Structures are given as C-alpha cells and as structure tokens.
GROMACS .gro file of C-alpha atoms in nm:
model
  311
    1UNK     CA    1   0.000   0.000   0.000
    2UNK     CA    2   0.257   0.260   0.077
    3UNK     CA    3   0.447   0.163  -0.287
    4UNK     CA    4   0.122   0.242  -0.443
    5UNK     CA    5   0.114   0.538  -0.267
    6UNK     CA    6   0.427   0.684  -0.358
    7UNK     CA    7   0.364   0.577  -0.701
    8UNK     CA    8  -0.002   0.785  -0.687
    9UNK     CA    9   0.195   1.099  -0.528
   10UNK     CA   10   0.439   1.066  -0.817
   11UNK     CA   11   0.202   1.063  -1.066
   12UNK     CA   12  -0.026   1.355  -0.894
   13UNK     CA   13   0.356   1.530  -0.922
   14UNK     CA   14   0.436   1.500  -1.223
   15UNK     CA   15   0.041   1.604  -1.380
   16UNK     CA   16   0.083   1.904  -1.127
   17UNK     CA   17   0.427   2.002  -1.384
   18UNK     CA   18   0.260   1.893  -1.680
   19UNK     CA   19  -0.055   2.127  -1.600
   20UNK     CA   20   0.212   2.440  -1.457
   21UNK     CA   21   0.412   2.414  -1.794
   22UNK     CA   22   0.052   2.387  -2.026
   23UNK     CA   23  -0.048   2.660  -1.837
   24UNK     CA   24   0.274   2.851  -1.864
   25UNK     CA   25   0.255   2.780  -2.263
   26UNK     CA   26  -0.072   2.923  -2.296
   27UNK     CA   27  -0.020   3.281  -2.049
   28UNK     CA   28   0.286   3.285  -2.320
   29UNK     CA   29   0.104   3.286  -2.602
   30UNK     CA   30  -0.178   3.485  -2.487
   31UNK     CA   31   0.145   3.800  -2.377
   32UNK     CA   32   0.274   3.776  -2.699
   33UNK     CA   33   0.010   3.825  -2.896
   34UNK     CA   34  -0.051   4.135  -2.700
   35UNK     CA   35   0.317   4.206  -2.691
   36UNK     CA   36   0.311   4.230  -3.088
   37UNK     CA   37   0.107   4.526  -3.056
   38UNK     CA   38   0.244   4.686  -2.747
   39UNK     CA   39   0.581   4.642  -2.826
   40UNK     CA   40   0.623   4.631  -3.186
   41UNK     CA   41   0.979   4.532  -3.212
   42UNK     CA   42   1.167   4.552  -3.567
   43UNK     CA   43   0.806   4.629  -3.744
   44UNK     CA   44   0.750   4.951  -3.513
   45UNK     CA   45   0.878   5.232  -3.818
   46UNK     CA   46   0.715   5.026  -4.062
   47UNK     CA   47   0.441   5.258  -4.242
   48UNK     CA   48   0.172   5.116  -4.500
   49UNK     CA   49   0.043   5.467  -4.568
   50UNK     CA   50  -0.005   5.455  -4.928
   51UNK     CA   51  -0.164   5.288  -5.213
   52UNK     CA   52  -0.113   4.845  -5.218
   53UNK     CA   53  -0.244   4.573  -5.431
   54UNK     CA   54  -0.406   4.313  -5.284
   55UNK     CA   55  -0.400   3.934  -5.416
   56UNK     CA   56  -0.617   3.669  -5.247
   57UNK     CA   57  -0.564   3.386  -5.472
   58UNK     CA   58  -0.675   3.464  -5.811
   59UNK     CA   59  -0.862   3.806  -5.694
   60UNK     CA   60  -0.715   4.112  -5.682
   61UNK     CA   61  -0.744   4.456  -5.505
   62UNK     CA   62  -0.687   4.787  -5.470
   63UNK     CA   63  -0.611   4.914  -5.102
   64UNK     CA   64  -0.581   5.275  -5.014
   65UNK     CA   65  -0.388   5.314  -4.580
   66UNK     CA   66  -0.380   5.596  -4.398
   67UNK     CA   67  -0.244   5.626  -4.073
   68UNK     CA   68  -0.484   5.436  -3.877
   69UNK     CA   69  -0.773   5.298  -4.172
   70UNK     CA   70  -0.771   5.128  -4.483
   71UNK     CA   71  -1.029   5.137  -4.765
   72UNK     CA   72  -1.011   4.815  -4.964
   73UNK     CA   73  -1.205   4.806  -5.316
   74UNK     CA   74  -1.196   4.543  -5.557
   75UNK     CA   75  -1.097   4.558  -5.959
   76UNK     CA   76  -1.491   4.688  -6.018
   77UNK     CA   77  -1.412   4.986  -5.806
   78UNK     CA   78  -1.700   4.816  -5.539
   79UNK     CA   79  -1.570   4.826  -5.166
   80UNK     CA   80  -1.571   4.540  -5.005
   81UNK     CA   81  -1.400   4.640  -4.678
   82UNK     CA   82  -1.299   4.944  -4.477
   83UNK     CA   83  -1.186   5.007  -4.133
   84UNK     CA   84  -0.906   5.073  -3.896
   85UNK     CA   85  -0.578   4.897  -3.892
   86UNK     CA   86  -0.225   4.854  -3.719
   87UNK     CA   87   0.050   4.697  -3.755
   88UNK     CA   88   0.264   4.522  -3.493
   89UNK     CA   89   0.551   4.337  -3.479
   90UNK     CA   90   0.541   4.069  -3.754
   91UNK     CA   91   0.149   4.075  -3.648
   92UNK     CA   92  -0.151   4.280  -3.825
   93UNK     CA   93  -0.472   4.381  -3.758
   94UNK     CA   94  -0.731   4.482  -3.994
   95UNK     CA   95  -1.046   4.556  -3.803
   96UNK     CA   96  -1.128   4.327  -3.517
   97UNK     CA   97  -0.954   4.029  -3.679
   98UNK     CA   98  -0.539   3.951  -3.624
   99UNK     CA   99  -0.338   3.840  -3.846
  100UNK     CA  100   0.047   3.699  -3.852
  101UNK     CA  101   0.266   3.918  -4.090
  102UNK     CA  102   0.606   3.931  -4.289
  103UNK     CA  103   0.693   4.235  -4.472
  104UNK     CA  104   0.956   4.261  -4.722
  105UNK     CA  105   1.166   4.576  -4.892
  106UNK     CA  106   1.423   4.402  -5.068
  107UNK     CA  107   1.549   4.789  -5.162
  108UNK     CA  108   1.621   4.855  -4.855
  109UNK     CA  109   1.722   4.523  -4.759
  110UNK     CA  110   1.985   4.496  -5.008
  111UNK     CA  111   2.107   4.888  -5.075
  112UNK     CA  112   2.388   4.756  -4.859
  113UNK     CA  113   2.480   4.462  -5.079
  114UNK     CA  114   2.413   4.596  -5.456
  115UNK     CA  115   2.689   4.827  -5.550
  116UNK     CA  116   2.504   4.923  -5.895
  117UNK     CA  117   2.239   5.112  -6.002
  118UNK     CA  118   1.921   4.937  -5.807
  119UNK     CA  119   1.703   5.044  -6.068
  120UNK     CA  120   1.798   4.778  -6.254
  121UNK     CA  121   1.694   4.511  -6.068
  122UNK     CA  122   1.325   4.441  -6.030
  123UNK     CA  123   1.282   4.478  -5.656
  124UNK     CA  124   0.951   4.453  -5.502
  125UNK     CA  125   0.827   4.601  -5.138
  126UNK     CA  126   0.530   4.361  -5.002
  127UNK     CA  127   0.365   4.217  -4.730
  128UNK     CA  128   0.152   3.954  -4.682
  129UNK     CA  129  -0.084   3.788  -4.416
  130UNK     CA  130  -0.187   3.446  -4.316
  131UNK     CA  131  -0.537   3.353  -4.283
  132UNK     CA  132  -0.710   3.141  -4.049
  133UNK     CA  133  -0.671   2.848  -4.304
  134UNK     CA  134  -0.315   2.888  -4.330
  135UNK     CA  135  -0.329   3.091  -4.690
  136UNK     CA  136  -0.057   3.369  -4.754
  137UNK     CA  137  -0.258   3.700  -4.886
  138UNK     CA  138  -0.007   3.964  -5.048
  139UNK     CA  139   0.012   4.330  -5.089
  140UNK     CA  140   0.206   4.450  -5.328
  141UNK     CA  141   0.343   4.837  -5.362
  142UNK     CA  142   0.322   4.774  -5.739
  143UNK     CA  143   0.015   4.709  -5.951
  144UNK     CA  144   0.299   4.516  -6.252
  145UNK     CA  145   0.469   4.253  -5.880
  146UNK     CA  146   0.022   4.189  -5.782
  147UNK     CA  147  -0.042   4.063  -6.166
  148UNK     CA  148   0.299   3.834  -6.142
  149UNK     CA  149   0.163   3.700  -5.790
  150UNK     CA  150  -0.149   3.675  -5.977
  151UNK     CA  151  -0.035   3.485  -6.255
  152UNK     CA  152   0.166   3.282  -6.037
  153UNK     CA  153  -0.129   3.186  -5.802
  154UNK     CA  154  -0.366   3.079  -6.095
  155UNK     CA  155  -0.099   2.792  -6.173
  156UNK     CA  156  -0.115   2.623  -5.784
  157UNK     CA  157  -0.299   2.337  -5.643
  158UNK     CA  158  -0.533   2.575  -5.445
  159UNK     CA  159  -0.617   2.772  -5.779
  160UNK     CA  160  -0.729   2.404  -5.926
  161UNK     CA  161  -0.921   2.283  -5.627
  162UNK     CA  162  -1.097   2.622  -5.556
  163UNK     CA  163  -1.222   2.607  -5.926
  164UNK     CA  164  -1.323   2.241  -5.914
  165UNK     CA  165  -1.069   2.110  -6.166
  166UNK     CA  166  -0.945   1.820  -5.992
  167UNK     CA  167  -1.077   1.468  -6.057
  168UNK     CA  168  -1.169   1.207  -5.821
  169UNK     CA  169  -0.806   1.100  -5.887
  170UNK     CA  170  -0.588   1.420  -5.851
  171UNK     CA  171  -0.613   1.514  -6.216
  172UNK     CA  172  -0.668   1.832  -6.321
  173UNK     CA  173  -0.743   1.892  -6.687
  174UNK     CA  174  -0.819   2.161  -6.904
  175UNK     CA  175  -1.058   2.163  -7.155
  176UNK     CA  176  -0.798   2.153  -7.432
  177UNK     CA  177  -0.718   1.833  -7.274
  178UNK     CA  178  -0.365   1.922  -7.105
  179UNK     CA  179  -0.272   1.755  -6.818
  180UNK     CA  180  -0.231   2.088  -6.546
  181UNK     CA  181  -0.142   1.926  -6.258
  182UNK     CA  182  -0.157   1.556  -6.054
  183UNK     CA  183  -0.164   1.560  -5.656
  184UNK     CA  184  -0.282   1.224  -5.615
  185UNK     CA  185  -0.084   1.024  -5.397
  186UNK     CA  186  -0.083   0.699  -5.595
  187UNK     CA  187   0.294   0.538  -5.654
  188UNK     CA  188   0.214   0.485  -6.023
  189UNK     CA  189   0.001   0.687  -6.295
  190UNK     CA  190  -0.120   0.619  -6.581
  191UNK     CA  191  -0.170   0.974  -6.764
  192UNK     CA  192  -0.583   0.937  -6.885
  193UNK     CA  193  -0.686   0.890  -7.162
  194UNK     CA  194  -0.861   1.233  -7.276
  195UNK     CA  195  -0.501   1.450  -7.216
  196UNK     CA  196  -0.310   1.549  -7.519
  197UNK     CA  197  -0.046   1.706  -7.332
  198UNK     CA  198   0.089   1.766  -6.996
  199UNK     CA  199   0.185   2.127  -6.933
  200UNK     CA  200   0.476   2.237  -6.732
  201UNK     CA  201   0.477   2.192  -6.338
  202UNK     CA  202   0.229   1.927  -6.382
  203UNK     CA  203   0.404   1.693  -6.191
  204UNK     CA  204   0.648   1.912  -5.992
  205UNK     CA  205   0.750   1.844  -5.623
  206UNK     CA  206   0.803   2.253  -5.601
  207UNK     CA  207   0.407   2.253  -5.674
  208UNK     CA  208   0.371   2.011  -5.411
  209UNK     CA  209   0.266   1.753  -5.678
  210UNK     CA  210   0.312   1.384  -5.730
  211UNK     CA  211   0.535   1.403  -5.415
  212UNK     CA  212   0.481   0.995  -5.368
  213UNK     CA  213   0.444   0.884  -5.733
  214UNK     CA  214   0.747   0.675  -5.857
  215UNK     CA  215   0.655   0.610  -6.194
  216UNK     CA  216   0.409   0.759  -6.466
  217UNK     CA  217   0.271   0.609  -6.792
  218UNK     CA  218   0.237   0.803  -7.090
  219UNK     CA  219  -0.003   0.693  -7.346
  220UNK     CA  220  -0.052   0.734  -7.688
  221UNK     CA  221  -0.319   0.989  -7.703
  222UNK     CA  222  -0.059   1.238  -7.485
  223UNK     CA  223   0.145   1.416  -7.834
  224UNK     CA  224   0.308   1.669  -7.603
  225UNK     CA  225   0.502   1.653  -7.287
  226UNK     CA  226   0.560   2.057  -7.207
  227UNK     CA  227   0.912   2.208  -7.090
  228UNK     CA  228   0.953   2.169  -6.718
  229UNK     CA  229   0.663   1.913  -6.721
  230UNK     CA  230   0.873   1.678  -6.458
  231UNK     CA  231   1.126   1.964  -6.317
  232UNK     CA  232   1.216   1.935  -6.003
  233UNK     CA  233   0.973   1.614  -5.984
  234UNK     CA  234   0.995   1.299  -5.712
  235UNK     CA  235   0.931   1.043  -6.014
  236UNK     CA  236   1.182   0.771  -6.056
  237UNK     CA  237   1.059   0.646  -6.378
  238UNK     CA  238   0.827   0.718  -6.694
  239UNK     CA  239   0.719   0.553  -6.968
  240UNK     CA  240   0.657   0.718  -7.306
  241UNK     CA  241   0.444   0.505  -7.523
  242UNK     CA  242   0.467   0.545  -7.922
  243UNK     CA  243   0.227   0.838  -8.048
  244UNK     CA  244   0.389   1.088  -7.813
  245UNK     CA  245   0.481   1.361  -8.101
  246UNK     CA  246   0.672   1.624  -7.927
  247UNK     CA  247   0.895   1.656  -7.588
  248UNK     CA  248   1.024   2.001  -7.549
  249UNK     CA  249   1.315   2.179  -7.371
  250UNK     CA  250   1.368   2.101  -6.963
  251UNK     CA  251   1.125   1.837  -6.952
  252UNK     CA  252   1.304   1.646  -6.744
  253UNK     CA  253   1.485   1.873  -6.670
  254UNK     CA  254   1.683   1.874  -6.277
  255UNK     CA  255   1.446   1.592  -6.176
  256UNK     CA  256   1.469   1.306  -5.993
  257UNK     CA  257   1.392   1.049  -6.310
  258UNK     CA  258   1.636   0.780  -6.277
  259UNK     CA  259   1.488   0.528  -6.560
  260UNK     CA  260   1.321   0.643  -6.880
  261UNK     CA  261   1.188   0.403  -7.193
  262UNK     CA  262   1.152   0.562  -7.500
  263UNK     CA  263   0.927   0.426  -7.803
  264UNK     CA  264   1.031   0.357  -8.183
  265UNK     CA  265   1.047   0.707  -8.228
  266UNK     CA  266   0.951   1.073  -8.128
  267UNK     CA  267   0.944   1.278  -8.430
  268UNK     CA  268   1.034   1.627  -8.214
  269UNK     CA  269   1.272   1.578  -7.913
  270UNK     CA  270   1.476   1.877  -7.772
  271UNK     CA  271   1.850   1.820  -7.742
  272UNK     CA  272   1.801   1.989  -7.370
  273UNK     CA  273   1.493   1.767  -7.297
  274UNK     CA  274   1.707   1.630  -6.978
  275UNK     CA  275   1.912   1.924  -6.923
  276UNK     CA  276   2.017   1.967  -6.563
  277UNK     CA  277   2.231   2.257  -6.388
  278UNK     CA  278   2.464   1.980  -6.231
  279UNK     CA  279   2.405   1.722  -6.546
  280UNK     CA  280   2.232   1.386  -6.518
  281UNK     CA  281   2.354   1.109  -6.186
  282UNK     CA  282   2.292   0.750  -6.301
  283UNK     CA  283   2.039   0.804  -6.594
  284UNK     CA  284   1.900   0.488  -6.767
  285UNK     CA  285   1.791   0.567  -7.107
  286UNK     CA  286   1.586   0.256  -7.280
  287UNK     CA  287   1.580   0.233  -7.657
  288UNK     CA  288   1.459  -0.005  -7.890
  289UNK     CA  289   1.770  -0.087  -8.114
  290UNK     CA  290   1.810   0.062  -8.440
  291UNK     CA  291   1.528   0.314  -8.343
  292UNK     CA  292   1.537   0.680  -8.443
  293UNK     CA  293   1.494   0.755  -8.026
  294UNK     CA  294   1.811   0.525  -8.017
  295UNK     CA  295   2.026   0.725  -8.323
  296UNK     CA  296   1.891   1.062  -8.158
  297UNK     CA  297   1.986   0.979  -7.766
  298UNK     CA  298   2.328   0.848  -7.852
  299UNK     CA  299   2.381   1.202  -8.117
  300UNK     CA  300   2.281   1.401  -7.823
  301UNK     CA  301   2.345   1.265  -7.516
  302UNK     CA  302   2.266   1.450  -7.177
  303UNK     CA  303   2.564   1.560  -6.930
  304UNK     CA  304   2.656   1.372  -6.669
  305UNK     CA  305   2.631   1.013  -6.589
  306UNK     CA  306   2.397   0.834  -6.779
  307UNK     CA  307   2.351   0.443  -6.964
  308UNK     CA  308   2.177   0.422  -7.330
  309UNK     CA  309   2.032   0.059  -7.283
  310UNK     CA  310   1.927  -0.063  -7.615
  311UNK     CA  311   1.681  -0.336  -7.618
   0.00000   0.00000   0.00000
C-alpha cells in the first residue's frame, strides 16, 4: 500500500508540472500576442500609408492606408471592406480580426549589398498575411509585382481545387485536354486517356505535386510533354508510349527520373529535354535498337552520368 502510494503521489507530481508548464505555454502565447502590438519590435517604423495591391488567390485589389484605416475596393471599383488597422511586430490587424505578418523591402534590404544602379533590378516592397486556413494574402506596392503574384497563383494546387478542376483522382485537366497538374498520392500513374499534353509543373514536387508517385505512364493519345513538365519532380521512372509527337526543352529537366523508356520514335525531341544545372547522376535511357529515339539519344546525349540501354 505505501508503494502504491508513492507511485499515486508521483504521478499527482508529475500532472501538477505537466498542467504548470501547459499553463505557462498558454499565459505565453496569450502576452505575446498582446506584446506584438504593445511592443512592436523591428516592425514599429514600418508605415503602410499609401496605395497596395491586394492578391487573395486569383482576386485582386486595390487598397488605399492611412495612418490608422484602410479602404479596400476590388478591380470593379466596389468596396468590399474598410476600417481601422495597425501593424505590430510581424502581427496585423485589420479591423477586429489579427493576423500573422512578414513584410519585405528588398530595396532597402539589399542597398547595402548591390553596389550598382538598383534600378535595374526588379525589386519589389510587399507584405503579406496568413489567414485562419493557413493561406498567404499579399500586398504588393506595385500594380505590374500583384499581376505576377497573380499569374503565379492561378498555376497552384489551391487555384485548381478552388475552381473544381481536380478529378476524383488528382487530375486536373483543361478543356484543351492538357494535363495541369496531378496531386494524387498513388505510386504509379497512368496519364488518362482524354489529355493530349501535360503542361509544365504538372508533376512538380516545387508545386507540391506527385510528391509519392514513382513512376508515370504516358499513353498514346498524350502528343506533347511541355518544358519543365517533370522539373524538379519525385518520379523515378516514366514511360513514353509510341504516339507521343513532341517533348520540349527542360522536360526532365533537374528531376529526380532515374529510368526512362523511349518508343520507336519521337518525331520532335529537344536536345536539352534532360538538361540539368549539375548534369544527369545515373540516368537509364531505354531504346529499342536501331530506333530513331536510339540514333537521336546516342547524337545528343545529356551531361553527366547516364547508360543508353538498347533493347
């Protein structure tokens, strides 16, 4: 009985620390939120006063600060919000709702660095803010640095899923029939059967796409594989079927592809089709012997360290 008893008082001891330091975590928390306001640290001189283009996603924009308010209208000129606003350290608020915030002037940030002319260099001054769902929102001090965000944003995985474009399977396709994107988590794909082409990024680890997939099948019916269509992708091996017409410049390029099997022949390849920065580590190229992909590959081999396997 007294063993158990020590044991119980042990126990009571130890959920005693566990509830001080939980409790400890959480007064944290609640100061420094409060602390980003009353102490603004390195974001104290920052001042938003001005005119800044807004880009949620694919929607832009326009947002006029003064020194305590903000008047936010959208590319129709309507006004969708308007209030007060302050910034804190690496914290916003806009109205009654708090947001966490990074702001960036890479002028000013690298006037120390750049000995020439800075005009020269496209620079940009932004900000942006994280929503409750984890989303970045940017503000741009340029109308032409918004539009690139812009452009850049319609090409993600959240564009695709926000406008319903991905399948039951992960693919999203156009209605031209190109192959945008694939974040299915399957360890082999076969491309479907009403793509033509697969467009650039579409199976990119930078996209956060095809992160598990090892190997991909292309069919017939695809007749283009786009530049940078696998760059920078997790796939250790594709298959290119005969009917595939065209495979342009990076395709492959600075990806992890380890094995690829080419058809009879691909009446358009691009010497740089598996051009790298570093060049190729331990490339197997398969060929059916005598082939025109065969005569081509071994013309123009990649850099680096690669095996032509004829078969």
């Amino acid at each position: 009985m007294k063993s158990k008893r020590i044991k119980l008082k042990r126990v009571l001891i130890i959920d005693g620390i566990i509830l001080i330091i939980l409790l400890s975590m959480f007064i944290f928390v609640r100061c420094r939120h409060r602390d980003a306001f009353t102490d603004k640290g390195y974001y104290k001189n920052i001042s938003l006063k001005g005119t800044w283009y807004k880009v949620d996603l694919d929607e832009m924009y326009v947002v006029q600060f003064d020194e305590s308010n903000f008047d936010e209208k959208d590319v129709y000129g309507e006004q969708p919000n308007r209030g007060n606003y302050e910034v804190g350290n690496h914290a916003l608020k806009l109205g009654s709702k708090q947001y966490s915030m990074k702001y960036v002037n890479e002028v000013k940030e690298l006037e120390d660095i750049i000995d020439d002319d800075m005009e020269q260099y496209e620079l940009k001054e932004y900000f942006y803010i994280i929503d409750n769902d984890g989303n970045k929102i940017y503000y741009f001090r340029e109308e032409e640095d918004a539009a690139d965000q812009l452009e850049y944003n319609c090409q993600t995985n959240a564009y695709y899923e926000k406008s319903g474009m991905f399948d039951e399977n992960g693919f999203a396709i156009d209605e031209e029939g190109m192959l945008l994107a694939y974040n299915g988590d399957k360890q082999e794909v076969t491309i479907p059967e009403s793509v033509t082409g697969i467009a650039e990024n579409a199976f990119s680890a930078d996209y956060d796409r095809a992160v598990n997939t090892h190997k991909v099948i292309v069919p017939a019916n695809v007749k283009k594989i786009e530049s940078g269509a696998f760059l920078f992708s997790n796939v250790d091996t594709v298959v290119i079927n005969e009917g595939v017409e065209e495979i342009q410049d990076w395709a492959f390029g600075d990806s992890h592809i380890k094995e690829i099997f080419l058809p009879e022949q691909i009446p358009n390849m691009s010497l740089k089709m598996f051009e790298t920065e570093e060049g190729v580590d331990g490339l197997k190229i398969h060929c059916p012997v005598d082939s025109q992909t065969e005569t081509f590959v071994k013309s123009n081999p990649p850099e680096g360290r690669y095996e032509i396997i004829s078969e």
